[in-house]
CSV table of C-alpha atoms in Angstrom, one decimal:
chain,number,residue,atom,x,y,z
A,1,UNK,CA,-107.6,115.1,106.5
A,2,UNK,CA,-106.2,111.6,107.3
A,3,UNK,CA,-107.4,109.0,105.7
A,4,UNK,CA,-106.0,105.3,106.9
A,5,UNK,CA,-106.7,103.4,104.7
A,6,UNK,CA,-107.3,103.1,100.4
A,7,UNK,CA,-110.0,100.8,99.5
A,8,UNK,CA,-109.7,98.3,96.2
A,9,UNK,CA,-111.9,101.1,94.9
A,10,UNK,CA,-108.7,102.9,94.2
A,11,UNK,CA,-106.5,100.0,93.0
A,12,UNK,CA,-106.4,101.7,89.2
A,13,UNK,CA,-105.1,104.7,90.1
A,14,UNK,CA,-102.8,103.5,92.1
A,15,UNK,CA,-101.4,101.5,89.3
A,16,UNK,CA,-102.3,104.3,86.3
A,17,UNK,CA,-100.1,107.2,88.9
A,18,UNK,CA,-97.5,104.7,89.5
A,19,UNK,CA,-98.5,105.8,93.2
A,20,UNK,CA,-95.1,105.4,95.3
A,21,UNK,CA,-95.6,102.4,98.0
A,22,UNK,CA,-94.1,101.0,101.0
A,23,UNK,CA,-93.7,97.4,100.7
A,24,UNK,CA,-93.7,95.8,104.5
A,25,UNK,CA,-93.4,92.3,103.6
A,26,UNK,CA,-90.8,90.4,104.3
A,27,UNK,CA,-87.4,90.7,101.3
A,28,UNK,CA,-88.6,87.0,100.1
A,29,UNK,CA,-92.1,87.6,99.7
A,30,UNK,CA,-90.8,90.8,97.7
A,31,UNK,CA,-88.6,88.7,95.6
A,32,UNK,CA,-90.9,86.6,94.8
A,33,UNK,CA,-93.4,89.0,93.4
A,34,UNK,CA,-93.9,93.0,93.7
A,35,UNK,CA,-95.0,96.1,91.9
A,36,UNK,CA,-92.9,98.2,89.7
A,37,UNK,CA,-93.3,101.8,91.8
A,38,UNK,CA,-93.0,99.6,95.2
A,39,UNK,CA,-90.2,99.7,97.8
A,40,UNK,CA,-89.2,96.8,99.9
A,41,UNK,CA,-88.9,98.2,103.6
A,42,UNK,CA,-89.6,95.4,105.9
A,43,UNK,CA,-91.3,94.8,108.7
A,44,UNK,CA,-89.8,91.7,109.5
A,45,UNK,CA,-86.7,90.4,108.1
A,46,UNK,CA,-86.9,86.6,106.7
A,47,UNK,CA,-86.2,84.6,109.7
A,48,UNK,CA,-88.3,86.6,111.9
A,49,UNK,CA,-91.2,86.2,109.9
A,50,UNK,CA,-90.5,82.3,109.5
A,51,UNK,CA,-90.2,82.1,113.6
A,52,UNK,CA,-93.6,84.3,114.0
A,53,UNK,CA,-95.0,81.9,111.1
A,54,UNK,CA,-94.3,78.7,112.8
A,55,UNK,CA,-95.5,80.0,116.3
A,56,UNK,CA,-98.3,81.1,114.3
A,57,UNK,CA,-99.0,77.7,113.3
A,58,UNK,CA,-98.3,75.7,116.7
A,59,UNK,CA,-99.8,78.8,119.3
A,60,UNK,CA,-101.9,81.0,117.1
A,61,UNK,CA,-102.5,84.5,117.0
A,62,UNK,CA,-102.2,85.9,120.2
A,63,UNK,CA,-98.6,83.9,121.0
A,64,UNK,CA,-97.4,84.8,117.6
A,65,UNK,CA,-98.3,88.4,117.9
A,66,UNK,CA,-96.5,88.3,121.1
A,67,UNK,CA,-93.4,87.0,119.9
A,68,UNK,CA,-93.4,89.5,116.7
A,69,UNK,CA,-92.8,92.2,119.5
A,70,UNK,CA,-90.4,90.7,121.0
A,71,UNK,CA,-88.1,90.2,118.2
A,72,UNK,CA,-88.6,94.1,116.7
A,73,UNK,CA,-88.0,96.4,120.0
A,74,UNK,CA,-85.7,98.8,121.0
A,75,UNK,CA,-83.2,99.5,118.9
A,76,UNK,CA,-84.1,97.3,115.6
A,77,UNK,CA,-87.9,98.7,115.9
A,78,UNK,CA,-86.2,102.1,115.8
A,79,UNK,CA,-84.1,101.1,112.8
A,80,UNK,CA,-87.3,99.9,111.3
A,81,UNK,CA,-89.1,102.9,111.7
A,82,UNK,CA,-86.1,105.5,110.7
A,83,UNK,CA,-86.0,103.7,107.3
A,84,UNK,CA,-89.7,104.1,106.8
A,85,UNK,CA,-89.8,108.0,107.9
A,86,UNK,CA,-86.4,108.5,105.7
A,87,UNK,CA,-88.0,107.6,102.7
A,88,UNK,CA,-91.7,109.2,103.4
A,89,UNK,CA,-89.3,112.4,103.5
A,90,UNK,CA,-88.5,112.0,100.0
A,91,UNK,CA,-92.2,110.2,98.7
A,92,UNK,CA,-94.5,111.7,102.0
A,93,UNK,CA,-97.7,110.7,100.0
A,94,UNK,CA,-96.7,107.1,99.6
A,95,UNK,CA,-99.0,104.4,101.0
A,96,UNK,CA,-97.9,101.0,102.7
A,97,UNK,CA,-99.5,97.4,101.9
A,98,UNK,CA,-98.4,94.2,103.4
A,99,UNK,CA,-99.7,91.0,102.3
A,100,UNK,CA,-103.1,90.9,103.0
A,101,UNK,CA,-103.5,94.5,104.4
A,102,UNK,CA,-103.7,92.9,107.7
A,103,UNK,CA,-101.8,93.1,111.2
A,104,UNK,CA,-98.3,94.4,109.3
A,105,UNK,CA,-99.6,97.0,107.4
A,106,UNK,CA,-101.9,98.2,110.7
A,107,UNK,CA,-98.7,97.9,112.8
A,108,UNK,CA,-96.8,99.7,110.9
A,109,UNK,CA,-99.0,102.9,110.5
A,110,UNK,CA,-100.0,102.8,114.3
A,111,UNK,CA,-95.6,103.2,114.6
A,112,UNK,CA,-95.6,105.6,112.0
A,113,UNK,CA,-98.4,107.6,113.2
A,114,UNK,CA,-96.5,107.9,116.8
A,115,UNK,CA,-93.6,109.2,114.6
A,116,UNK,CA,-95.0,111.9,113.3
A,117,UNK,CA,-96.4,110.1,110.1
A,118,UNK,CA,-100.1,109.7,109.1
A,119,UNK,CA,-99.9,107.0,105.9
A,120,UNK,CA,-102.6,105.1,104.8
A,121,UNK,CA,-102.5,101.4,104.2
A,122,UNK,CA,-104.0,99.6,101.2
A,123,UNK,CA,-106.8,97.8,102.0
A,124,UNK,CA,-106.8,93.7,100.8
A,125,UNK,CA,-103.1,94.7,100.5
A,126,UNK,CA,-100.4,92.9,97.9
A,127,UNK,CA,-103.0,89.8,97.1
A,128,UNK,CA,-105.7,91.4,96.1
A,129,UNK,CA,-104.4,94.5,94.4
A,130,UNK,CA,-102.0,91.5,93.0
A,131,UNK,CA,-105.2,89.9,91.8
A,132,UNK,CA,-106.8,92.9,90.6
A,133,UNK,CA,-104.1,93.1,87.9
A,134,UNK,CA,-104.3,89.2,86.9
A,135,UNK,CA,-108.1,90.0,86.1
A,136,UNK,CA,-107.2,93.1,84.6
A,137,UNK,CA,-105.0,91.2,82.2
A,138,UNK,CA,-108.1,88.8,81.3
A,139,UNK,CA,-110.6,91.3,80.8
A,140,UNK,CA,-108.8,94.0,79.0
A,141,UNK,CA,-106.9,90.4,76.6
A,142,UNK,CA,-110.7,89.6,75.7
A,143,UNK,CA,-111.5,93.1,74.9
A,144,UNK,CA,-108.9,94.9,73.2
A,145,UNK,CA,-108.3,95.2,69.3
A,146,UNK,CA,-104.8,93.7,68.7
A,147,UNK,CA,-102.6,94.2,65.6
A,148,UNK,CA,-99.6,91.8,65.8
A,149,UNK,CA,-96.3,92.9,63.9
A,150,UNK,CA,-94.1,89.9,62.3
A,151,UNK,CA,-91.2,90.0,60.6
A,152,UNK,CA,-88.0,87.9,60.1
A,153,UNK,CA,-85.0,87.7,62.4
A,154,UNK,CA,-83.4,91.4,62.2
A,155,UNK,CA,-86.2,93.0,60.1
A,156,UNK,CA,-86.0,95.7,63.1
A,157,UNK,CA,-90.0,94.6,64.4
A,158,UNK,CA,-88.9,96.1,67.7
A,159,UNK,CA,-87.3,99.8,66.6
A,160,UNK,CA,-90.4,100.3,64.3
A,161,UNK,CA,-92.9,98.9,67.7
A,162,UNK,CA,-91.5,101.6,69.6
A,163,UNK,CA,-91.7,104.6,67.2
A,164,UNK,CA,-95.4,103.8,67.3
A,165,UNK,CA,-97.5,105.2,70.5
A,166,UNK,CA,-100.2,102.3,70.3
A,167,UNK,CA,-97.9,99.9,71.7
A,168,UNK,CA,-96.9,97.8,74.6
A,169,UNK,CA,-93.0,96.1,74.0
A,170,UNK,CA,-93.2,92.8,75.9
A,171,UNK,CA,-90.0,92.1,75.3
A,172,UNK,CA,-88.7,95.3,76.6
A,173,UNK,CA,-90.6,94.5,80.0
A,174,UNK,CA,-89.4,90.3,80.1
A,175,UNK,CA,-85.9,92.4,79.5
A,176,UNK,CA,-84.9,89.4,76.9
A,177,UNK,CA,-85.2,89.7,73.2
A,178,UNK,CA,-86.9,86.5,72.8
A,179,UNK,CA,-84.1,84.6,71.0
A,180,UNK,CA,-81.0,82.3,72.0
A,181,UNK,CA,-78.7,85.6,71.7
A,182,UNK,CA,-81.5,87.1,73.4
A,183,UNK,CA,-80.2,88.2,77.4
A,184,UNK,CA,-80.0,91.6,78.3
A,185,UNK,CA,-77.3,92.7,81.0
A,186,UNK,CA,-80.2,92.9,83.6
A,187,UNK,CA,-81.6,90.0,84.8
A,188,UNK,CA,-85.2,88.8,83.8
A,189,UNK,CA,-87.7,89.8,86.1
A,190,UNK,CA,-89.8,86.7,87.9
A,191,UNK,CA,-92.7,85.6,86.4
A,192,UNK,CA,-95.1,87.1,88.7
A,193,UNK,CA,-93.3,90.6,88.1
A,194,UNK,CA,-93.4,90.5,84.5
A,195,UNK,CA,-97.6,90.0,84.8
A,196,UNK,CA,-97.9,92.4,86.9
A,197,UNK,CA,-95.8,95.0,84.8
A,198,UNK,CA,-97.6,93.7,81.5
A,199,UNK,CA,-101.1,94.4,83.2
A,200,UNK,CA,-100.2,98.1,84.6
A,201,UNK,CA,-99.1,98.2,80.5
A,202,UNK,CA,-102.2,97.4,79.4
A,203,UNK,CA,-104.3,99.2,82.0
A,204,UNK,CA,-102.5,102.2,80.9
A,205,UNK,CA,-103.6,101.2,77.2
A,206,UNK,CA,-106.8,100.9,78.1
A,207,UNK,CA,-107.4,104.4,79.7
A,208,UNK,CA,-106.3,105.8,76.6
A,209,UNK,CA,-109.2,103.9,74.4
A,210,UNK,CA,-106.7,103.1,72.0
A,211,UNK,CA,-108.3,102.0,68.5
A,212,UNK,CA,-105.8,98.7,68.5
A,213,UNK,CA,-102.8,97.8,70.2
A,214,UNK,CA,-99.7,96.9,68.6
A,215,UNK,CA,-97.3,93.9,70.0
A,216,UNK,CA,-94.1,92.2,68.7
A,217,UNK,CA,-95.0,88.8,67.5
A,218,UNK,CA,-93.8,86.5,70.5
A,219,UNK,CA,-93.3,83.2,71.4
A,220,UNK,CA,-95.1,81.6,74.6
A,221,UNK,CA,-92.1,82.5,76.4
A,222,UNK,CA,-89.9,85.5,76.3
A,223,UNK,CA,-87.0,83.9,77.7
A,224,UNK,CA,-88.0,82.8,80.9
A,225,UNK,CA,-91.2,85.2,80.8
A,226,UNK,CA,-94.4,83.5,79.8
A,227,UNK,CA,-96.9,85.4,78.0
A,228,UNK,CA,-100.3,85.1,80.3
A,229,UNK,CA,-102.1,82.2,78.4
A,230,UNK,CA,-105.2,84.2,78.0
A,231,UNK,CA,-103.6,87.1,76.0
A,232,UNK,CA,-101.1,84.9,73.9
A,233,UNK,CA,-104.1,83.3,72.8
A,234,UNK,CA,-106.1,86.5,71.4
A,235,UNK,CA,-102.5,87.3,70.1
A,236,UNK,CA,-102.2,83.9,67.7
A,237,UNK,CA,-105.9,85.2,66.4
A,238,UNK,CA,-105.2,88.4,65.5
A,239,UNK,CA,-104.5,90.3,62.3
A,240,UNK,CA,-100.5,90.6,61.1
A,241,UNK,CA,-98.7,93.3,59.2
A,242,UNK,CA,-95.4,91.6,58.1
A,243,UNK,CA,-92.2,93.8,58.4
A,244,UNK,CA,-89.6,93.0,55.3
A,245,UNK,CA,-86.2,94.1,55.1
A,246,UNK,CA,-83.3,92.5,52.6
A,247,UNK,CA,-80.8,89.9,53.8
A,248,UNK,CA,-77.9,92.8,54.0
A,249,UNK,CA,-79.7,95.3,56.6
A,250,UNK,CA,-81.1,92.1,58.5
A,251,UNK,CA,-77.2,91.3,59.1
A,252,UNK,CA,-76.3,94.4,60.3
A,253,UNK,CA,-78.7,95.0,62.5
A,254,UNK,CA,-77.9,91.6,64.5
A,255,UNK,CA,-74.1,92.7,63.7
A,256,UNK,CA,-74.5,96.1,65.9
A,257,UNK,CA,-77.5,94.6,68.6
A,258,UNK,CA,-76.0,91.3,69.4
A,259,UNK,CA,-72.0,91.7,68.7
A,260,UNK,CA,-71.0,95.1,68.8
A,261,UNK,CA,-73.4,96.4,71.4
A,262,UNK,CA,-73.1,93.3,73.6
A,263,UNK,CA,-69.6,93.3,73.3
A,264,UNK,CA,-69.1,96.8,74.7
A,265,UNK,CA,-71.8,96.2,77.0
A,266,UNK,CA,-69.7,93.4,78.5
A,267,UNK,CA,-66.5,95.3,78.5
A,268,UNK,CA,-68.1,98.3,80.2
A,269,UNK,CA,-69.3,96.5,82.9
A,270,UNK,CA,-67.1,93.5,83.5
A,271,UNK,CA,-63.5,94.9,82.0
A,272,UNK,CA,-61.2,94.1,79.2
A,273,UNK,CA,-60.3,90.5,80.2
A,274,UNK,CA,-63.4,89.2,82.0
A,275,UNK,CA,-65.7,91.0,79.7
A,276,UNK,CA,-64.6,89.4,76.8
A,277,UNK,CA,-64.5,86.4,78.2
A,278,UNK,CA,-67.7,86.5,79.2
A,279,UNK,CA,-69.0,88.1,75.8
A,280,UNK,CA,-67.5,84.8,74.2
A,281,UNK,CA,-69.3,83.0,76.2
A,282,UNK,CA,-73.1,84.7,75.5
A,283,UNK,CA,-72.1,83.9,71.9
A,284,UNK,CA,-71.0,80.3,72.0
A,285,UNK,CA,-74.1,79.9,74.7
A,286,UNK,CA,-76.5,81.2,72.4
A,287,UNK,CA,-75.5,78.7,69.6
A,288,UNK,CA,-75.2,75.6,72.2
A,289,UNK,CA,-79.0,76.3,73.3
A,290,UNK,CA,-80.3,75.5,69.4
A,291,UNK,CA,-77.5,73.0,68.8
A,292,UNK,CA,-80.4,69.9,68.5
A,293,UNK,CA,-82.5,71.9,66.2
A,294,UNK,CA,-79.6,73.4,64.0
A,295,UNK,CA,-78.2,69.8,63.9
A,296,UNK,CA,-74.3,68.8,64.6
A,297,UNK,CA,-72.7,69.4,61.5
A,298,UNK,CA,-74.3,73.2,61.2
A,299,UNK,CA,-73.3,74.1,64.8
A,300,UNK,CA,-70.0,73.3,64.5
A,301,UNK,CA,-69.7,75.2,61.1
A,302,UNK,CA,-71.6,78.5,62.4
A,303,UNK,CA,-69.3,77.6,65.8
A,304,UNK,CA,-66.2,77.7,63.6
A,305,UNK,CA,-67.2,81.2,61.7
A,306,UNK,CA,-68.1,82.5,65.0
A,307,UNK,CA,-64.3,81.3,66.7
A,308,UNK,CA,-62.3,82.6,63.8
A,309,UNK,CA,-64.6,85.9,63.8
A,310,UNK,CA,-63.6,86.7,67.3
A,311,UNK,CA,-60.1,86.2,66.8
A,312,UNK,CA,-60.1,88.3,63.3
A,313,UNK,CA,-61.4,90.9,65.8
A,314,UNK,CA,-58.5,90.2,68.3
A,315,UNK,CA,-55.8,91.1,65.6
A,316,UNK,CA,-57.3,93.0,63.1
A,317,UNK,CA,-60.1,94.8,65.3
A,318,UNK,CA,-62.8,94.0,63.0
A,319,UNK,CA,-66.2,92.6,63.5
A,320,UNK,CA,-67.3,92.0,59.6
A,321,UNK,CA,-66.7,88.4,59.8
A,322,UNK,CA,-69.6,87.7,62.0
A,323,UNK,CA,-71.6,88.6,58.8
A,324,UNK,CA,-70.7,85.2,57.9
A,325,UNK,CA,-72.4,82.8,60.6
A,326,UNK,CA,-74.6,85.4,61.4
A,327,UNK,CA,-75.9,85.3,57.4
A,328,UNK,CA,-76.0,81.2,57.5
A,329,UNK,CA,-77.5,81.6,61.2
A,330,UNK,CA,-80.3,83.2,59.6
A,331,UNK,CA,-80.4,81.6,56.0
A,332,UNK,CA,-80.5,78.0,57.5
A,333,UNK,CA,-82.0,78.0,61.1
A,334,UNK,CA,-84.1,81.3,61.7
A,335,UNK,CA,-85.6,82.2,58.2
A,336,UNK,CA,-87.0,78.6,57.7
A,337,UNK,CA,-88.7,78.6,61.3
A,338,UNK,CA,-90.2,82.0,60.7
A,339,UNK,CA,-91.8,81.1,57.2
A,340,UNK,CA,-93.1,77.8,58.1
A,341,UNK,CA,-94.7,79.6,61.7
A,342,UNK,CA,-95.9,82.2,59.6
A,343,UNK,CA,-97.8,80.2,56.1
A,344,UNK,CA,-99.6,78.6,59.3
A,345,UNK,CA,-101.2,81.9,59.7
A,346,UNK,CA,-101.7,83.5,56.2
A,347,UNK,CA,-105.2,84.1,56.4
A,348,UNK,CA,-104.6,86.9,59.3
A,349,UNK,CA,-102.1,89.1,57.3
A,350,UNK,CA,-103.4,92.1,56.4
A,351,UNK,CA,-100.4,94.2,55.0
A,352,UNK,CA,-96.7,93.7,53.9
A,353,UNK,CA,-93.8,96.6,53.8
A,354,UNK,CA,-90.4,97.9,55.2
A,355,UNK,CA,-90.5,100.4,57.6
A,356,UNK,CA,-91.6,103.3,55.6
A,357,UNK,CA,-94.8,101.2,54.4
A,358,UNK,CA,-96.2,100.1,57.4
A,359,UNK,CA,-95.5,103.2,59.5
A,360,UNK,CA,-97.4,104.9,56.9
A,361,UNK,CA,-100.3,101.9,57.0
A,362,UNK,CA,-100.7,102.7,61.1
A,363,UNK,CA,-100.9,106.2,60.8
A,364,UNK,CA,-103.9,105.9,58.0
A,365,UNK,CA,-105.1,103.3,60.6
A,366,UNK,CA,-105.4,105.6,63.3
């Protein structure tokens, strides 16, 4: 039996079934801010929504109504409609949602329905299923036990994070790893994407009535992310377990994430010339961003190192001179940072260890 539309009633398992949707909204309002298991397949292109806007505006309803037929007809309303039906052939239980579940999304199923196609539309559509998951974020951030995992530049917080099941890796869904070395090859998602990723996250947590949730110890912002206020403020209250790792394993695990596997990452995508310009580049960039707080005469020392490293790799084809910099980098810049951030917050530690310790302490914990 039909159903036409999917009240907010349903909004969670939506989200929980990553339940496939049809995004009508115009390709800027889906820039700006969509759902992970959503696809964009317009309506109305930009500048026909912006004309149907503005008569909108200076006619009203009725006129702009009028004109939004007039621009999608004949041909373009049947291009409209073929790439709707081609993808309910592969995804035929998907729903559709415009931006308030209004006269798109009603539009669009009365077409779809002449085609052939009976799919509901979500009812309050992106808005309020949008805002569903900013008060998810509040409610489940008051409620849910956190354990925060800290540890010094390199100590591997993130590899030991993901061997665990209680745990959500923010920096995995801001696609940065939170440093000045820290881009990934894909671009950050927007703001608005990486909340509503982070809340599906944590709904998902939730459902599972998880004794505590584990997260990376974060600053405000990931990048260009910015941890929702009301969560990064339960995090700075919650209780630590401190990751430790010696000097020499700290190296080379910043050795093979940040130059060797960045450097083939580069060269993969980009070539042998362009990618290494361009990995040169993400390396001297990352130093320039801290250059005030490392101070003059260190940046152009750990610059130096880094230069006479990539050349060393040039002839010789060997990256074990970026041990050096990458040893004072942490020695005289990170290290420092992370001990004075962390005395701040002594009183919430709960455990110290390496890996082995504190894999062992969660699994006693659960």
């Amino acid at each position: 039996m039909f159903k036409g539309t999917q009240s907010s009633s349903n909004y969670l398992s939506i989200f929980l079934d990553e339940h496939p949707l049809i995004d009508v909204r115009a390709p800027i309002e889906f820039k700006k801010g969509a759902f992970p298991h959503s696809c964009n397949l317009y309506l109305m292109q930009d500048n026909e929504r912006e004309l149907v806007g503005t008569c909108y505006k200076q006619q009203g309803q009725a006129a702009a109504i009028n004109l939004g037929y007039s621009l999608i007809k004949d041909d373009i309303k049947q291009q409209r409609i073929e790439q709707w039906t081609d993808y309910l052939k592969t995804q035929p239980n998907a729903y559709l949602y415009c931006f308030r579940g209004g006269l798109r999304s009603q539009l669009v199923q009365e077409w779809l329905k002449k085609a052939g196609f009976n799919v509901p539309y979500i009812e309050g559509g992106y808005k309020a299923m949008r805002q569903f998951l900013i008060q998810s974020i509040e409610t489940i951030s008051h409620s849910q036990n956190l354990l925060i995992l800290s540890g010094s530049t390199g100590s591997g917080k993130t590899e030991l994070l993901t061997q665990q099941k209680n745990n959500i890796d923010l920096e995995a869904i801001a696609q940065h790893r939170g440093s000045s070395f820290g881009q990934c090859f894909t671009p950050q998602p927007s703001q608005i994407n990486f909340e509503n990723t982070l809340a599906i996250n944590l709904l998902k947590s939730k459902v599972k009535k998880l004794p505590y949730l584990l997260l990376e110890d974060e600053s405000y912002l990931i990048g260009r992310a910015a941890i929702p206020q009301i969560l990064y403020k339960k995090m700075q209250t919650a209780q630590i377990l401190v990751l430790e790792e010696t000097m020499e394993k700290r190296v080379s695990r910043i050795l093979k994430e940040y130059i060797l596997n960045m450097h083939e990452g580069f060269i993969t995508r980009l070539g042998p010339i362009e990618g290494k310009q361009v990995f040169q580049q993400y390396l001297t960039q990352g130093l320039l961003q801290i250059k005030k707080r490392l101070g003059g005469q260190l940046h152009d020392k750990l610059q130096s190192h880094l230069s006479y490293a990539c050349r060393q790799y040039e002839i010789y084809r060997t990256n074990d001179d970026h041990r050096v910099w990458i040893t004072q980098l942490l020695t005289y810049y990170y290290d420092p940072m992370y001990q004075y951030q962390l005395n701040k917050k002594q009183d919430k530690v709960i455990f110290r260890g390496d890996h082995q310790a504190i894999n062992q302490w969660l699994d006693e914990y659960n």
